[in-house]
Amino acid sequence: MNTADPGSAAGGALTRVFGIRHHGPGSARSLRLALAEFRPDTILIEGPADADPLVGYVAAEGMEPPVALLAYVPDAPAKAAFWPYAVFSPEWQALAYAAEHDVPVRFCDLPASMVLAAEEEPGDRFDPLTELAAAGGYDDAERWWDAVVESSPDATAFEAITEAMGALREGAEHIAAELEPVDAMTSGRRDEAEQVAAEYDSPPPVNLRPEHVAAENDSSPSIDLRPEADRREPQANSVAEATDDVLELEPIRLGPIRIDAHTLRREAYMRQTMRKALKDGAVRLAVVCGAWHAPALAGKLGPAAPDTRLLKGLPKTKATLTWVPWTHSRLSTTSGYGAGITSPGWYHHLFTETERPIVRWLTKVAGVLRAHDLPVSSAHIIEAVRLADALAAMRDRPLAGLSEVTEATRAVMCAGDETMLRLVVNELVVGEALGTVPEGTPTVPLDADLRARTRSLRMKQEASSRVLDLDLRKEREVERSRLLHRLRVLEIPWGELTTSEVRSTGTFRETWTLQWRPEYAISIIEASRWGTTIRTAAEAKILDTAGRDDSTVGDLTAALEVALLADLGGATDGLISRLESAAALDHDITHLLAALPGLIRTLRYGDVRGTDIKALAHVADGLLVRVCAGLPGAVTGLDTDAATELRSQLDAAHTAIHTRDDGWATGEWLGALRKLADRDDVHGALVGRAVRLLCDAGIIDETDSARRLSAALSVGNTAAAKAAWIDGFLGGRGLLLVHDRELLRLIDDWLSELREDQFVETLPLLRRTFGAFESGERRAIGRAVRDGGAAAVRTDGDGSFDMARGNIALRSAAEILGVAV
C-alpha cells in the first residue's frame, strides 16, 4: 500500500492505493486484511464511473458472483463492454467490504460512455506480470504470481508490488503523438501536446479489461502440465523478497514498453476522481486498482491541469449499464478475455476453502475421476496430499500451489496419463460456475419475460452443458420446446437440437443440449427491438426475415416449419401468404421440389402438436400440383451431376408424401413418377429411381420392373448409361436383388458380357452402388450368385405368409418406434 503525501489533500487526509491483480484470490484476501486495518471512509474501485448507481445491488438478495457489469449502446447493443467479477476478485471484495461496513464506494475509471465511444478497442495486450516473472526467472507469469502472492496473503504486500511496478514503468517509452490531447490533435497544436507529454509521466499500455465482447473460443485451457523439474523457477519466500529479486535483476525486459494514450487517459480520470473524493470530504481514502496503475496514483497527485487537458474533448455516447451473470470459463485466458486467468476454478477454491485447501482440492479431483469411472481410492488422495506437501517443502513454499497439486494428481491419481489429467483441468482447474443477479436489476422487458418463462417452466440457466429430453405429449415439455425454438429464432442459441440417446418415440420426442453463455445477455438486448416478450419478438423477427426480397420458397418453408415448432401463431398466416406468393412466382421446379418435404414435415409436426393446419395443407397441395405438372420438363437434358441431385430430391419428396398418407397427394405423385418412368429421353439415374419407387409402391410388379431393366441393359445404350440406370434403380438398397432372382440374373448376365474397357468404365459407378448396400445384403447377394439364384423366402406349409406372426412383429416394431398401428 502507498500513502499519499499529507499535502496532497486538505486537512491531512490519508490516501492509500492498493495495487491488485484482477481475479487474484491472494490479492483479494490481502485486500480484505488491509481494508480492515486501514478502515477507510471512502473507497474508489477501478471500474466505469457511470456504474455507481449499480453499487447498491452488490448486497441485494440473489446477487451471486461471478457477475459482470455490462455496458451497451441502446441503439446499437452489439457495441458493448463487460467488467467481470468473481468472488475471489479483489474489486468484488472491496465492494462487499463497503456494503458490510456502510462505507461509500464509487468506481473511478473512464465512464463506459467514453469507452464505448472509441472507434477501436483501445490498449494492447502487454502484461506487466510477464515482465516481472521473467525478471524473477520464471517462464510463466501465472505461476510466478501464484507462487509469490496467491499462496501467501499479506496486508503489507501492496507496497512491494507497487514498488516493483514502478521500477518496471521507469523505462517506458513515451511517444508524443499518442499523448496528444483530443482537442490538441483536432486543432493541430503540436506544441501543446508535447507540453502535456512532458508534464504527464505515465505507464505503458495494459489491457486489463475486455472493452468488447470476447470472441468465442472453446479450446482447452493453456495450462502448463509439464513436470516441475522441466521448468526454470527460482523461489522466494515472500512478496517483498520476490520483488527485491526483480529489482536487483533490472533491466530485464521481454520487449519494448510503450505508452498508450488510452491508458494514460484512464489514469488521468482516476486521479481526477480521487481529487473529487478528497474535495468532498474523504479523510481516509482507499483506492483499489490494477497493480500496473498503482505507481501513477500513489504519492502526490500534483496539479490537475495536465489531466484536465488530456481528458478534454473525449468523445462520448449514450450508454446503459446493468449487472449480468458471468461464468468461470469466461475468466479463462482461452476465452479471449484480456485480463483473464488460466485457473479460475483453482482460484475460487483457494479463496473459499480456508481450512485444509489442498486436502479438499484433491478430494474434489478424486470425485471428478470417479465420475468418469476411473479407479481412485482414499489411499490415492492421502498419497497425493503427501506428495504435494513434500514438493512444496522442497521448493520452500508455504503452501502447495497449482503446480504441486497438478504434479501430485498426475503421478498418483492419473498414473502419468495426460488424458485423465485433462479431465481435471477442464472440470476443476478451469471449472464452471454461473452467477446470478437480483430480480430487480435493471434490464430490458424481453429479458424480464425470459426470466419469468424459465421460472415457470423450471428451466435453470447453467454454464455447463447438459442434455434435455422432451416428451411432447406433456404440456410443460411442449412449452419448453416452444421457448427454445423461439430463442433460436431470436438468435439466442441457449439450446441446440441434438440426437437423443434415449429410445426414440418418433415425432413426440425432442432432445436439446443446453448451455448458457454470458454473451447471450447482449443477444437478448439486441433482440429486444423486436418486441417486449419472447413470443411477440420471435413473431416479428421471423416475419421480417421472410419479408425480404431474396427469400426463396425453401427459406419460407423452413421459416414456416420453425414458426410451427415455436407456436408463433401471429406469424403463421403471414408466412403462408408469403409462401403462396413466392411459390406462384418461382418457376424453378427444383426449388419447389426441395421445399415440398419441409412443408409436409411441417404438416406432420403440426398434427402432432395440435395446431390448425388447414391453410398449410392448401399450400402444400398447390405446391404438389405445380411440382407434378412441371416435373416432365425439369428432368429433360440433365447431366450426371444434376440428375444425381434431382434424384435425391425425388427420394426426399417421395418419403415425405408417403409419410403424409394422403390418398389424393399420393396418387398425384405416383402418376407423375409413372410418366417419368415411361420416358426414354431422361437420364438413366432418374428413370431407374422412378421405376424403383413405383415398384415399392406396388404400381409396377416384378415382371414389369425386370422387363424395364432388360430394356435399359439392351444393346442400344452405352455402358455408362446402363450403370446409371442400375444405380438409380437399386439406390443403396440391395434387398431387392436378394429376393428377386430375375433381376439378379439380368444384372449378373449384363456384367458378365461387358468387355474389359466397358467394365473399367462402369466399375466406379457400380462400386459406389454396391458399396452403399448393407454388409448383410452384400453377403446374401454373393451367396445367391454363387448358388445360382436368390435366397428363398420362407412361408408356411401352404405357400402363404403367416399373417398372425407378422402382426405380432409389426406391433413390436410399432412399440419400439412409438407409432400407432
PDB file of C-alpha atoms in Angstrom, residues 174-201 259 261 264-265 305-306 309-310:
ATOM      1  CA  HIS A 174       6.980   7.998 -24.448  1.00  0.00           C
ATOM      2  CA  ILE A 175       5.544   8.787 -27.859  1.00  0.00           C
ATOM      3  CA  ALA A 176       4.256  12.345 -28.127  1.00  0.00           C
ATOM      4  CA  ALA A 177       1.864  11.502 -30.941  1.00  0.00           C
ATOM      5  CA  GLU A 178      -0.009   9.080 -28.729  1.00  0.00           C
ATOM      6  CA  LEU A 179      -0.165  11.559 -25.853  1.00  0.00           C
ATOM      7  CA  GLU A 180      -1.846  14.365 -27.744  1.00  0.00           C
ATOM      8  CA  PRO A 181      -4.988  15.644 -26.030  1.00  0.00           C
ATOM      9  CA  VAL A 182      -8.097  15.256 -28.134  1.00  0.00           C
ATOM     10  CA  ASP A 183      -8.513  18.998 -28.616  1.00  0.00           C
ATOM     11  CA  ALA A 184      -4.830  19.413 -29.450  1.00  0.00           C
ATOM     12  CA  MET A 185      -4.996  16.678 -32.065  1.00  0.00           C
ATOM     13  CA  THR A 186      -8.044  18.101 -33.738  1.00  0.00           C
ATOM     14  CA  SER A 187      -6.631  21.645 -33.832  1.00  0.00           C
ATOM     15  CA  GLY A 188      -3.099  20.638 -34.758  1.00  0.00           C
ATOM     16  CA  ARG A 189      -1.499  22.284 -31.708  1.00  0.00           C
ATOM     17  CA  ARG A 190       1.584  20.091 -31.547  1.00  0.00           C
ATOM     18  CA  ASP A 191       3.389  22.320 -29.046  1.00  0.00           C
ATOM     19  CA  GLU A 192       0.587  21.958 -26.501  1.00  0.00           C
ATOM     20  CA  ALA A 193       0.560  18.183 -26.958  1.00  0.00           C
ATOM     21  CA  GLU A 194       4.283  17.990 -26.324  1.00  0.00           C
ATOM     22  CA  GLN A 195       3.862  20.120 -23.195  1.00  0.00           C
ATOM     23  CA  VAL A 196       1.219  17.718 -21.878  1.00  0.00           C
ATOM     24  CA  ALA A 197       3.504  14.780 -22.651  1.00  0.00           C
ATOM     25  CA  ALA A 198       6.304  16.429 -20.702  1.00  0.00           C
ATOM     26  CA  GLU A 199       4.051  17.039 -17.691  1.00  0.00           C
ATOM     27  CA  TYR A 200       2.434  13.628 -17.795  1.00  0.00           C
ATOM     28  CA  ASP A 201       4.640  10.741 -16.734  1.00  0.00           C
ATOM     29  CA  ILE A 259       2.864   4.426 -23.592  1.00  0.00           C
ATOM     30  CA  ALA A 261      -2.907   7.125 -24.836  1.00  0.00           C
ATOM     31  CA  LEU A 264      -2.836   7.496 -19.812  1.00  0.00           C
ATOM     32  CA  ARG A 265      -6.324   8.939 -20.002  1.00  0.00           C
ATOM     33  CA  ALA A 305      -4.341  20.943 -15.245  1.00  0.00           C
ATOM     34  CA  PRO A 306      -2.384  18.303 -17.241  1.00  0.00           C
ATOM     35  CA  ARG A 309      -6.168  18.865 -20.789  1.00  0.00           C
ATOM     36  CA  LEU A 310      -5.592  15.185 -21.509  1.00  0.00           C
TER      37      LEU A 310
END
